Short mmCIF file of C-alpha atoms in Angstrom, two decimals:
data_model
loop_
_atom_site.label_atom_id
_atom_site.label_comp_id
_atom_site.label_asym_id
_atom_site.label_seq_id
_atom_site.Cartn_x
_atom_site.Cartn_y
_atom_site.Cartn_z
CA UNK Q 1 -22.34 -9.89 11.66
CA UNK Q 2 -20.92 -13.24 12.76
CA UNK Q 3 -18.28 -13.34 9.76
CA UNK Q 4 -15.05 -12.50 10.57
CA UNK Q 5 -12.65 -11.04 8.21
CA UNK Q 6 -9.86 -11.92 5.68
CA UNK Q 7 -6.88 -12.18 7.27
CA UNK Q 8 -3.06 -10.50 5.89
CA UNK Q 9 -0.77 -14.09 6.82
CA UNK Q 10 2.51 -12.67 6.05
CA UNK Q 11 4.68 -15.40 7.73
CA UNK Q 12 6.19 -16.28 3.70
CA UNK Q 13 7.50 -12.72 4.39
CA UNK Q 14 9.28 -12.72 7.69
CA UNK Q 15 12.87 -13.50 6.44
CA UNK Q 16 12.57 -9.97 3.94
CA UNK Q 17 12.04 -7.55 6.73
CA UNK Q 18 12.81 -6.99 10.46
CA UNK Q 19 10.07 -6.36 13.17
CA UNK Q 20 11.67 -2.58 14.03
CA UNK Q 21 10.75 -1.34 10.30
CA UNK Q 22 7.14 -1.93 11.09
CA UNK Q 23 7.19 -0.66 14.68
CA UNK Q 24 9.36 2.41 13.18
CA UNK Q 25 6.39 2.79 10.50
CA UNK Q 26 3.38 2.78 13.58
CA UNK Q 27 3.57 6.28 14.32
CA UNK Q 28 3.46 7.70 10.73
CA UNK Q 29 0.21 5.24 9.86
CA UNK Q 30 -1.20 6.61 13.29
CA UNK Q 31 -1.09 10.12 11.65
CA UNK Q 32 -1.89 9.61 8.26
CA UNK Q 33 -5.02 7.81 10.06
CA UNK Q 34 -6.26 10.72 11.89
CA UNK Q 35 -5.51 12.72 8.82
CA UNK Q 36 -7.94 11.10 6.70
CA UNK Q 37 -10.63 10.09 9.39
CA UNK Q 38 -10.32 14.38 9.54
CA UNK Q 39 -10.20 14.43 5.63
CA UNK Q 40 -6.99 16.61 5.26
CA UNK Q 41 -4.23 16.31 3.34
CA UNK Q 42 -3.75 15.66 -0.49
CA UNK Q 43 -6.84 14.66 -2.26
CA UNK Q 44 -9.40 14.90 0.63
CA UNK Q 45 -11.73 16.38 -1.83
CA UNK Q 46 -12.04 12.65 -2.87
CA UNK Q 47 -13.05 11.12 0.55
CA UNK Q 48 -16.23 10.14 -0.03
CA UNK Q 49 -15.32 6.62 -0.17
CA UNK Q 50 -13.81 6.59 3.37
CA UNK Q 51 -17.24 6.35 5.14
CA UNK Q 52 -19.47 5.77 2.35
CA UNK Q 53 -20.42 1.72 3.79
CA UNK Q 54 -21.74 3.58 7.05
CA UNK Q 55 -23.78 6.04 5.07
CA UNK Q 56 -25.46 4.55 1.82
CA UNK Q 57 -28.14 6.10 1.01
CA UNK Q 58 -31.48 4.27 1.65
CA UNK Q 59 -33.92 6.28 -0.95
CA UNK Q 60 -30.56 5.82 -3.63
CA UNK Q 61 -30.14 2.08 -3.04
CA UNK Q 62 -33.97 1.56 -3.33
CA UNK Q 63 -33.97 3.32 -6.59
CA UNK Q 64 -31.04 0.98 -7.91
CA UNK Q 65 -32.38 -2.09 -6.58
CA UNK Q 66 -35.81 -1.16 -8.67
CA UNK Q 67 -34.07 -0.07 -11.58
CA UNK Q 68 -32.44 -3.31 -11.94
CA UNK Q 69 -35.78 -4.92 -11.49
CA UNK Q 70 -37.07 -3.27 -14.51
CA UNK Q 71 -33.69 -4.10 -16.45
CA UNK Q 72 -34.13 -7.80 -15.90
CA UNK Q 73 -38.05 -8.01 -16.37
CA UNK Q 74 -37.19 -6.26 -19.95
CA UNK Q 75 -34.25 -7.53 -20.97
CA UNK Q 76 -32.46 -10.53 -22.40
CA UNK Q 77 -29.22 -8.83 -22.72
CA UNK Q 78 -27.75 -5.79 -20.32
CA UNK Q 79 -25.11 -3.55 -21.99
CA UNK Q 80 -22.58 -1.84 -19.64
CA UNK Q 81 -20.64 0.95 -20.97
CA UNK Q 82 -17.53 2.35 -18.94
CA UNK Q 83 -13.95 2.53 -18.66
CA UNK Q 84 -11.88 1.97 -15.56
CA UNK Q 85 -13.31 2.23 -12.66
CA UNK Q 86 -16.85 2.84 -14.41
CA UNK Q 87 -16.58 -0.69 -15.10
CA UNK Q 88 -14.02 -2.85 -13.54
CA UNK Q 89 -15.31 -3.20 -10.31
CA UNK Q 90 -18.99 -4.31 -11.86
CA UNK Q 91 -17.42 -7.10 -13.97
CA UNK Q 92 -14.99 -8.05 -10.84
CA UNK Q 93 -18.55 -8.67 -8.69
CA UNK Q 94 -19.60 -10.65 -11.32
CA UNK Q 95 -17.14 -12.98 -12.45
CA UNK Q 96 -17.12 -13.61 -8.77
CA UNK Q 97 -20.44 -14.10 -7.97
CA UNK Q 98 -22.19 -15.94 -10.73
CA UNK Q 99 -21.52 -18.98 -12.31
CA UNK Q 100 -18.27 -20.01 -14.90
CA UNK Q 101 -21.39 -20.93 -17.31
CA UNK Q 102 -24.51 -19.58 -17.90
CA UNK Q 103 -27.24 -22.37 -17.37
CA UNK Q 104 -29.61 -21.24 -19.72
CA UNK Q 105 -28.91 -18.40 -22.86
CA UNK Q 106 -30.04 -15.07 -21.91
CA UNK Q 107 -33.50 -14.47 -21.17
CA UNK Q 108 -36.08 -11.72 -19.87
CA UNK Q 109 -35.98 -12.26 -16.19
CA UNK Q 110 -32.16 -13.61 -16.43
CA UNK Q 111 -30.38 -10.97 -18.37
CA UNK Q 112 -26.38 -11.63 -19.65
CA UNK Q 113 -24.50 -8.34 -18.89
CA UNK Q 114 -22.08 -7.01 -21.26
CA UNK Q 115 -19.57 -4.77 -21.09
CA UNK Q 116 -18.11 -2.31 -23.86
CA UNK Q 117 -16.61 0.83 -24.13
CA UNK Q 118 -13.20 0.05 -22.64
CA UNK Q 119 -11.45 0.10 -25.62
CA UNK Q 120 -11.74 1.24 -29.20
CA UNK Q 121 -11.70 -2.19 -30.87
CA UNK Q 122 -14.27 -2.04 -34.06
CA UNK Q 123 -14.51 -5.84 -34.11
CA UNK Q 124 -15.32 -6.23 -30.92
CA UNK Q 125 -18.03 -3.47 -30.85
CA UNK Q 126 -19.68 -4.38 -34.46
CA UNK Q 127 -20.04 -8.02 -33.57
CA UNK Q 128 -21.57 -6.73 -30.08
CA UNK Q 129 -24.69 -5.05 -31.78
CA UNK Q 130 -25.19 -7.89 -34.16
CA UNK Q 131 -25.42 -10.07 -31.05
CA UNK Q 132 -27.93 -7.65 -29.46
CA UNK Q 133 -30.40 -6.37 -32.29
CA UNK Q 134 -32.70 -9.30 -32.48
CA UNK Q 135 -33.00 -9.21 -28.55
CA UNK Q 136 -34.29 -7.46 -26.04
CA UNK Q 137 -31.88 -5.43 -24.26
CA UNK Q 138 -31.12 -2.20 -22.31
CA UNK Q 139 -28.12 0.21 -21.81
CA UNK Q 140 -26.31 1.35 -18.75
CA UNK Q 141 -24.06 4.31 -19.54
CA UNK Q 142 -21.38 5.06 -16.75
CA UNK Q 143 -19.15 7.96 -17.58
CA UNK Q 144 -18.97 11.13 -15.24
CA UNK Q 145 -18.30 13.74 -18.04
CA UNK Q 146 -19.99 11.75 -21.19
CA UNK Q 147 -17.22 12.51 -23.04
CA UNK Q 148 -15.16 9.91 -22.75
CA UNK Q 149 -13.93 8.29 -25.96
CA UNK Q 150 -13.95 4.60 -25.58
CA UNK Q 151 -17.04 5.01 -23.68
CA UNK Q 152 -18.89 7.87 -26.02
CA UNK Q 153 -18.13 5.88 -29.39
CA UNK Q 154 -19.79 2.97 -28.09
CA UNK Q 155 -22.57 4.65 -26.52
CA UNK Q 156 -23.18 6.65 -29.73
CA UNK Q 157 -23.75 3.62 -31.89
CA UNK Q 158 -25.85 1.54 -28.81
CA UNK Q 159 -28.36 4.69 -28.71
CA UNK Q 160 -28.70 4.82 -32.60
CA UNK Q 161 -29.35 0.75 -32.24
CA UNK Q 162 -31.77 1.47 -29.69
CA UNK Q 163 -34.00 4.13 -31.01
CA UNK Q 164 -34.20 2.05 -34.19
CA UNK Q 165 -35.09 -0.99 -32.87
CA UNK Q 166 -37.50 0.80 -29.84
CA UNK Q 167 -38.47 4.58 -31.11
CA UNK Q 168 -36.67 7.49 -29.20
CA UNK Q 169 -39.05 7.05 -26.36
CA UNK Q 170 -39.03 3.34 -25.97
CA UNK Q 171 -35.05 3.58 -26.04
CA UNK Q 172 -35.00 6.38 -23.51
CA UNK Q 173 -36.85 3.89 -21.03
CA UNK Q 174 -33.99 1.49 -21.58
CA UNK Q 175 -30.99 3.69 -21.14
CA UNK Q 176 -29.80 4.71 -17.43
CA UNK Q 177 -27.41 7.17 -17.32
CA UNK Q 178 -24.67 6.84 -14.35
CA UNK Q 179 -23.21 10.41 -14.41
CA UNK Q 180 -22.40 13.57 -12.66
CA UNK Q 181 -24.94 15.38 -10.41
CA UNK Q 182 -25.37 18.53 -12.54
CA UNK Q 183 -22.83 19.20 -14.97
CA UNK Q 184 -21.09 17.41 -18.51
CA UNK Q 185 -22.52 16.39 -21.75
CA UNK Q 186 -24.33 12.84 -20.72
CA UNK Q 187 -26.18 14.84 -17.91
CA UNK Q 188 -27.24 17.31 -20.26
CA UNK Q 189 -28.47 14.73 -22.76
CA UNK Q 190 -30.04 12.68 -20.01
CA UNK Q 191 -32.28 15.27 -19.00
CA UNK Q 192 -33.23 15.96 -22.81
CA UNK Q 193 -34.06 12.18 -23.53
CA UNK Q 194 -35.57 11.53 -20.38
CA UNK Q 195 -33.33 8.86 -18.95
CA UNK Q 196 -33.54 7.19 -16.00
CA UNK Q 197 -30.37 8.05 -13.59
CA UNK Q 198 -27.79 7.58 -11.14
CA UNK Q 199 -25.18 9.81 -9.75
CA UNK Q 200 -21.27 9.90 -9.14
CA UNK Q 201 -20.94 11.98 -6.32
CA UNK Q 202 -18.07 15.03 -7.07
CA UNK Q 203 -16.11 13.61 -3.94
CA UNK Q 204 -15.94 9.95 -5.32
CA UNK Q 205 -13.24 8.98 -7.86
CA UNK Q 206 -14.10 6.35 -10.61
CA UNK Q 207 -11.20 3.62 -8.94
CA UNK Q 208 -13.02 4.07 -5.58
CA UNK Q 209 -16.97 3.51 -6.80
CA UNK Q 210 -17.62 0.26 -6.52
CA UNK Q 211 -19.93 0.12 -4.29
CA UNK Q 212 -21.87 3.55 -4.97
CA UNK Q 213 -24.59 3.36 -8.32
CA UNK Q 214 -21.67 2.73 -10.77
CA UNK Q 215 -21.07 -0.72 -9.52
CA UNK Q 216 -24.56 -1.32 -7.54
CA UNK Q 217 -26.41 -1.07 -10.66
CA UNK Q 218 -25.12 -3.91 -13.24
CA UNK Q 219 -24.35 -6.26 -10.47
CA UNK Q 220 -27.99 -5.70 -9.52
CA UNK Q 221 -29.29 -6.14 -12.85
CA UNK Q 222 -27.30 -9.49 -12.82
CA UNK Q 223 -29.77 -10.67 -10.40
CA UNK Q 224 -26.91 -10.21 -6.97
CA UNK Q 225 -28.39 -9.11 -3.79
CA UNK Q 226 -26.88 -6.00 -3.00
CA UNK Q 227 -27.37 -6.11 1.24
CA UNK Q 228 -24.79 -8.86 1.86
CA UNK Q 229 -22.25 -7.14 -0.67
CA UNK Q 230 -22.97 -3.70 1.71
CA UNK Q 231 -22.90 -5.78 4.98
CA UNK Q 232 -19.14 -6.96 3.90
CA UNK Q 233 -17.98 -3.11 3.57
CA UNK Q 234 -19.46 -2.31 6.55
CA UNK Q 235 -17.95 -4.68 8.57
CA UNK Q 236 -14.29 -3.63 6.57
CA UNK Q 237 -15.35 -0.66 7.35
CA UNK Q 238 -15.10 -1.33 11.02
CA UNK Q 239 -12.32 -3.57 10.98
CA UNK Q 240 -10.31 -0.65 9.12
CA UNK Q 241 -11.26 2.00 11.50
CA UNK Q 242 -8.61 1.05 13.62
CA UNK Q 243 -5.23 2.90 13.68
CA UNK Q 244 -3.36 0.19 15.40
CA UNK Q 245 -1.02 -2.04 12.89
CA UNK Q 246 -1.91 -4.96 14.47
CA UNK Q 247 -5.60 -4.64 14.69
CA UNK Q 248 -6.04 -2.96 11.44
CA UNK Q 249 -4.83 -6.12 8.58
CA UNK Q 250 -5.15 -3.09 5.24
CA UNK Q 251 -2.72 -0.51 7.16
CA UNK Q 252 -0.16 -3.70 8.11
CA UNK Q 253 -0.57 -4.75 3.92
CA UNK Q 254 0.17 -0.91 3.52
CA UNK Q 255 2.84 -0.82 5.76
CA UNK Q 256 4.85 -4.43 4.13
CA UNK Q 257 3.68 -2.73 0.57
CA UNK Q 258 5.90 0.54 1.75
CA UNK Q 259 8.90 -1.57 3.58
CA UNK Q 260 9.07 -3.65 0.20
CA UNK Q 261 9.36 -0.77 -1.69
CA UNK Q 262 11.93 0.84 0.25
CA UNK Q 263 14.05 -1.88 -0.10
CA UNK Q 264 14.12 -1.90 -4.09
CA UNK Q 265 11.30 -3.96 -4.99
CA UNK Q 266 8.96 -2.18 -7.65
CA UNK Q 267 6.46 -4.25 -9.08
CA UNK Q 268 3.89 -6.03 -6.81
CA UNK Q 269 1.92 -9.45 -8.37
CA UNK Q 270 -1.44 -10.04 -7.45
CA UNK Q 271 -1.62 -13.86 -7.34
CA UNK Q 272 -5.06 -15.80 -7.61
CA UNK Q 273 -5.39 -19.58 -7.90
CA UNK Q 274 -9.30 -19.80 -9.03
CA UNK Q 275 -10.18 -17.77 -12.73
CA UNK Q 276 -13.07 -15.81 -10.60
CA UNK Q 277 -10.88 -13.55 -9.13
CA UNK Q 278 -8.96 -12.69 -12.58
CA UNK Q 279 -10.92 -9.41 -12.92
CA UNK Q 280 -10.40 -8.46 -9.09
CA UNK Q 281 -6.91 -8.32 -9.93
CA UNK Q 282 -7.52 -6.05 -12.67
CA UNK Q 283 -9.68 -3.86 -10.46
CA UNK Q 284 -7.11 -3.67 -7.85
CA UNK Q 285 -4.52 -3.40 -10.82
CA UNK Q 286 -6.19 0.16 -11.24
CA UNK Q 287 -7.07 1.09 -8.02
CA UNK Q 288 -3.58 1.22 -6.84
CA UNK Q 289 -1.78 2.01 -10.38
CA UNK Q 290 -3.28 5.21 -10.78
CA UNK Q 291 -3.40 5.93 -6.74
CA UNK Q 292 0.11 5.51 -6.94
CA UNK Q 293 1.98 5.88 -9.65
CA UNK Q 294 3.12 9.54 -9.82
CA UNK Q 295 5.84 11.81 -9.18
CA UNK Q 296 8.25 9.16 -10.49
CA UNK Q 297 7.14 6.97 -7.00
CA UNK Q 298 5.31 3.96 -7.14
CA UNK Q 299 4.50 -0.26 -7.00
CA UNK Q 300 3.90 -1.29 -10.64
CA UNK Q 301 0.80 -3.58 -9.87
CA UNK Q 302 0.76 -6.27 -12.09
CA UNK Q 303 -1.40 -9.70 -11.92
CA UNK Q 304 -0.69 -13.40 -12.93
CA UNK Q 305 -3.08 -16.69 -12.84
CA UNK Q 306 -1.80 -19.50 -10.97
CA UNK Q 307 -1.50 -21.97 -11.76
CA UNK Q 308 -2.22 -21.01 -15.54
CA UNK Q 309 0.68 -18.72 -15.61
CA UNK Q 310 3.31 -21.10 -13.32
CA UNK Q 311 3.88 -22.28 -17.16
CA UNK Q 312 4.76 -19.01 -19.12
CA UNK Q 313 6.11 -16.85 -15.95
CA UNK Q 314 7.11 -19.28 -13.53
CA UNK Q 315 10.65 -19.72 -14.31
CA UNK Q 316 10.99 -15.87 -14.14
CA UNK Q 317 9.10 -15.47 -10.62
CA UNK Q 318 11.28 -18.42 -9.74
CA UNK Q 319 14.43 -17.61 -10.70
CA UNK Q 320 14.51 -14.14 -12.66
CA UNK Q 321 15.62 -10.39 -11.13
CA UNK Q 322 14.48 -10.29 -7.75
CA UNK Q 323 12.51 -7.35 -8.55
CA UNK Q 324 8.87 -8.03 -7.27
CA UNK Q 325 6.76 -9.57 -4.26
CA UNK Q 326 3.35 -11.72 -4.33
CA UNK Q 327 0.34 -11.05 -2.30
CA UNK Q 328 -1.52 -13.72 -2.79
CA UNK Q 329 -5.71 -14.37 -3.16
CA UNK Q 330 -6.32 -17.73 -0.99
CA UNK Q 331 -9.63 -18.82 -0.79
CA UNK Q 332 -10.07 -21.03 1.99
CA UNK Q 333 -13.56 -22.82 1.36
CA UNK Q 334 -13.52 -25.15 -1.10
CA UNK Q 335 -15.88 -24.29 -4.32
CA UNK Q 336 -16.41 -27.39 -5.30
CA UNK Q 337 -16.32 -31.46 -4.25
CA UNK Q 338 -15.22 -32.90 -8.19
CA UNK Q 339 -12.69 -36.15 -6.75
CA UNK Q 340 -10.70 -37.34 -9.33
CA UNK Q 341 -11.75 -41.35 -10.29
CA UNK Q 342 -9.00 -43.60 -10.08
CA UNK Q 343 -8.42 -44.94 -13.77
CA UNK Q 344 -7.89 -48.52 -14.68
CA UNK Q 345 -3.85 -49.18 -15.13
CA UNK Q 346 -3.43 -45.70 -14.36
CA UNK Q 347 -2.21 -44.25 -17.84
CA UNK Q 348 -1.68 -41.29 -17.05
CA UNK Q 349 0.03 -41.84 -14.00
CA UNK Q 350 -2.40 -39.60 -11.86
CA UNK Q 351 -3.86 -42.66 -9.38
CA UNK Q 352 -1.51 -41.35 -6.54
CA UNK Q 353 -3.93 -38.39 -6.04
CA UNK Q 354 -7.29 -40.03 -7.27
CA UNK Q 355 -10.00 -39.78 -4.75
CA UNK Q 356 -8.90 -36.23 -3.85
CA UNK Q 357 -10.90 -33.46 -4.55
CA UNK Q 358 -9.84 -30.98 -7.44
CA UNK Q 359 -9.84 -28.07 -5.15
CA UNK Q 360 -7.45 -29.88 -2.50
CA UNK Q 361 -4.96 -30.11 -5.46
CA UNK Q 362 -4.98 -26.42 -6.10
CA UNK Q 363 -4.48 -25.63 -2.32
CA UNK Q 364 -1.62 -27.82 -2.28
CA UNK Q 365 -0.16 -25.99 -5.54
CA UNK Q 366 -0.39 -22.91 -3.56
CA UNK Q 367 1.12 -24.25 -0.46
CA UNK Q 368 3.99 -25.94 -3.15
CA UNK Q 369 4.22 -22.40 -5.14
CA UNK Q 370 4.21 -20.15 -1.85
CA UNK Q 371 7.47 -22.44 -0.67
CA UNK Q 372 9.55 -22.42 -4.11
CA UNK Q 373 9.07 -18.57 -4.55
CA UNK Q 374 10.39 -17.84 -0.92
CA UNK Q 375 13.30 -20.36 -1.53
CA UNK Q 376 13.68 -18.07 -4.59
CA UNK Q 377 14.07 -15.09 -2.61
CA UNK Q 378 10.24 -13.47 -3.28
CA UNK Q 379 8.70 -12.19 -0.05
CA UNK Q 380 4.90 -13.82 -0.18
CA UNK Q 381 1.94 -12.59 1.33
CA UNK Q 382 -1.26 -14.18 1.61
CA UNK Q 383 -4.90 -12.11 1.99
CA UNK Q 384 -6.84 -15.04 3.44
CA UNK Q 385 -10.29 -14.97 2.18
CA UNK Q 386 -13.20 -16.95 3.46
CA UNK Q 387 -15.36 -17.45 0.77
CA UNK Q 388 -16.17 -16.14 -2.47
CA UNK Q 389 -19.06 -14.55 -1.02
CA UNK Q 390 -21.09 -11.37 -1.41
CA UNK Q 391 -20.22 -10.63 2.04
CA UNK Q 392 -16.20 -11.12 0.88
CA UNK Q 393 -16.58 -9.31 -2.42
CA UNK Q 394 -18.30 -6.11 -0.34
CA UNK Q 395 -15.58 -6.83 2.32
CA UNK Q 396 -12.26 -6.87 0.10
CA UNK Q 397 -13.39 -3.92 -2.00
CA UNK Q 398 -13.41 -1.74 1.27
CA UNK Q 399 -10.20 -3.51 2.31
CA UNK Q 400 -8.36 -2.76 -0.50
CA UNK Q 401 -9.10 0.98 -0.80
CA UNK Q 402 -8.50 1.52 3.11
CA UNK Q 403 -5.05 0.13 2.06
CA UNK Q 404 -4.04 1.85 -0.96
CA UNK Q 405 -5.35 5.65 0.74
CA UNK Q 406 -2.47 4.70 4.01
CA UNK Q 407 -0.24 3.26 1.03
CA UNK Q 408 -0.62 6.29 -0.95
CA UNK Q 409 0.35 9.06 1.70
CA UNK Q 410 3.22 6.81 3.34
CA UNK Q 411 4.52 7.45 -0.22
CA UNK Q 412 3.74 10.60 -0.29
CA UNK Q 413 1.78 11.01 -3.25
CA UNK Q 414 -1.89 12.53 -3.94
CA UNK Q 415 -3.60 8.51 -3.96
CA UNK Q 416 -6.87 10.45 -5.21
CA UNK Q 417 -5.77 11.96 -8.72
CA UNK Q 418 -4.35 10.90 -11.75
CA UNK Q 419 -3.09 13.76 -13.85
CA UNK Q 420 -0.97 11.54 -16.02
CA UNK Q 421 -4.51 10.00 -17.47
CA UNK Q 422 -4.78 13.05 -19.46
CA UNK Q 423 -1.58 13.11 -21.99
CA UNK Q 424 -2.42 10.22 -23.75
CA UNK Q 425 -5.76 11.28 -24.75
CA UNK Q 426 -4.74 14.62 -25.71
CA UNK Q 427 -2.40 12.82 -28.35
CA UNK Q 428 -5.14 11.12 -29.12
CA UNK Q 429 -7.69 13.63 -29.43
CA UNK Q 430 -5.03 15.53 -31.80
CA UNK Q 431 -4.53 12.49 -34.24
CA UNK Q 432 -8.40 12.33 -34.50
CA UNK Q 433 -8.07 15.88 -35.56
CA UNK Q 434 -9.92 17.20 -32.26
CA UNK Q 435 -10.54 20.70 -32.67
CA UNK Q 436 -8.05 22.70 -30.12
CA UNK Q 437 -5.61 20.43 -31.09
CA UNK Q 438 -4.33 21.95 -34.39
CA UNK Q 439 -0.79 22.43 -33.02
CA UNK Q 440 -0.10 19.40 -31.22
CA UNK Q 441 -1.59 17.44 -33.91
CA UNK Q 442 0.85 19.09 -36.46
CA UNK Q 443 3.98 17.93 -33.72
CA UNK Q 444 2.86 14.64 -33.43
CA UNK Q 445 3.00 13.95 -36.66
CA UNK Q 446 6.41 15.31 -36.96
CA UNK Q 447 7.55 12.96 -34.66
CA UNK Q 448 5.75 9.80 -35.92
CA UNK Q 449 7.19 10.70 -39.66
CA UNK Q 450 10.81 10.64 -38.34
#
């Protein structure tokens, strides 16, 4: 490959733990290693992740890389509908991989992707398909069983928009359809409209998809070459394959994650210093939230913007209850060579630093932040991270899920399901008036009246 890794620095974390906890944690990550290279234990129905960089399949990626060909020779405008892990990873690939600003408006050739159905704001979704009907555009509906809300409502009112503006047939050549092999209600109405699609393999759960049709697709269609993003998991891939702490940088985050916890800290912050990386955070945000938080267990993953949020959180992080740790995103190439000028009689008293480039500054506010928060009794750790490359975003994906499966079972939860998904939207299938839901609609509003 000739790229080496990111790296786990976890010196800002030294003083929190002693060497024997991770020695005593070797032998467990040594068998919860073999247990899912053998695909046993809780959740191994939902493995197909594990070695899915080693085994992509050719005719499959082919297929995506041509359908997002046709997207962008059509299409001004690219509409992604999903929820979760339908669509988090996507937009995470994107914000890092393409530029802050858009150098020309959307085009055919150049499409702007979208994304909608991830919530059930009516503003949001109204204004969306005013923005779209006088351009050319297509639709890329991810949802495994079709019948997700968020995701449905907007779909509904993109096909209607569609078929006006194209005829059922011309619309059906616009839609793709990223859903389950054979079964649920977008499948069925795939096959009836003649869309064009992709599948979610049964053993792959939404969190873990990235880099199967449900992200490949949109990022794609955004014009991002797909091999390097690949060539990154694979070579996670191999760098993860090894059971050894040491050797293996996700199982030693794993292992710090678990210590951490075991000595009372419950949330974890995902710290980034550049904006790209704001919707990794939420991605990972979700990978390990539902992974782990069940059976009253669990890291509450939350995610701040530094050095944005240094001026609304910082004097909690600094001084607040010493309930969290950081893990911190450090990218270690600088983006970009802006210097500050030096300014005549120095008004605003910034000539000390002037000649110095922008990104310097920011590496120093890390280096500044990373030093206050351990004096303030936070345990840091820093994922060092190359570039902001394909080859990184394809590598940290696979990094990240390799860690939170070995954080997962050194909990001791299922990190593959998420039962507790399911009782909000039965409340709120029973306030819609759902039918099935007679009952519980009947006790919710009970409650809500008191």
């Amino acid at each position: 490959m000739g790229q080496r890794g990111v790296v786990l620095d976890y010196s800002g974390a030294l003083k929190f733990f002693r060497r024997e906890e991770l020695d005593m944690l070797a032998p467990r990550v040594q068998a919860i290693h073999r247990q899912m290279a053998e695909k046993q234990g809780a959740g191994n129905d939902f493995l197909g992740w594990l070695d899915l960089p080693a085994s992509i399949d050719q005719a499959e990626l082919e297929a995506v890389k041509a359908a997002a060909v046709r997207i962008r020779e059509s299409s001004e405008v690219l509409v992604v509908a999903g929820i979760g892990g339908s669509y988090l990873g996507a937009r995470a690939a994107l914000e890092i991989l393409k530029p802050y600003f858009r150098p020309t408006p959307p085009r055919v050739g150049d499409p702007e992707v979208i994304f909608v159905g991830h919530h059930l704001s009516g503003a949001y979704l109204e204004q969306l398909l005013n923005y779209i009907k006088e351009k050319e555009f297509s639709i890329n509906v991810i949802s495994k069983s079709g019948t997700t809300t968020e995701t449905a409502v907007a779909f509904r009112f993109l096909k209607q928009l569609a078929e006006e503006k194209y005829g059922k047939k011309g619309a059906a050549a616009r839609i793709y359809a990223t859903t389950d092999r054979r079964r649920g209600a977008l499948r069925r109405l795939a096959e009836e409209e003649g869309y064009t699609t992709f599948v979610i393999p049964d053993d792959l759960g939404g969190r873990y998809s990235v880099l199967s049709p449900v992200g490949t697709l949109p990022i794609a269609a955004a014009g991002i070459d797909l091999d390097p993003i690949l060539a990154g998991a694979a070579a996670a891939y191999d760098a993860c394959s090894q059971p050894d702490l040491e050797r293996n940088q996700a199982y030693l985050y794993a292992a710090l994650r678990y210590i951490f916890y075991q000595k009372g800290k419950s949330i974890e912050l995902m710290v980034n210093y550049e904006p790209a990386l704001h919707y990794f955070a939420e991605w990972w945000k979700q990978l390990f939230g539902e992974s782990e938080g069940k059976d009253g267990k669990g890291l509450f993953p939350a995610a701040v913007d530094f050095t944005t949020d240094l001026h609304s959180l910082g004097q909690y992080i600094q001084e607040g209850r010493r309930l969290f740790f950081e893990t911190i995103l450090a990218v270690e190439q600088d983006r970009s060579a802006l210097v500050l000028p030096e300014a005549p009689g120095d008004p605003d008293g910034l000539n000390y630093i002037a000649g110095q480039r922008v990104d310097e500054m920011n590496r120093q506010a890390l280096r500044g932040t990373l030093l206050a928060h351990q004096d303030g009794g936070v345990p840091c750790l820093v994922v060092k991270i190359p570039e902001l490359s394909p080859f990184f975003f394809g590598y940290l994906v696979y990094f990240f899920e390799k860690a939170c499966g070995m954080s997962g079972y050194l909990l001791g939860v299922n990190p593959f399901d998420q039962p507790g998904v399911e009782e909000y939207k039965k409340n709120m299938f029973a306030l819609l008036g759902k039918p099935g839901f007679e009952e519980r609609r009947q006790q919710l509003l009970a409650r809500l009246e008191k």
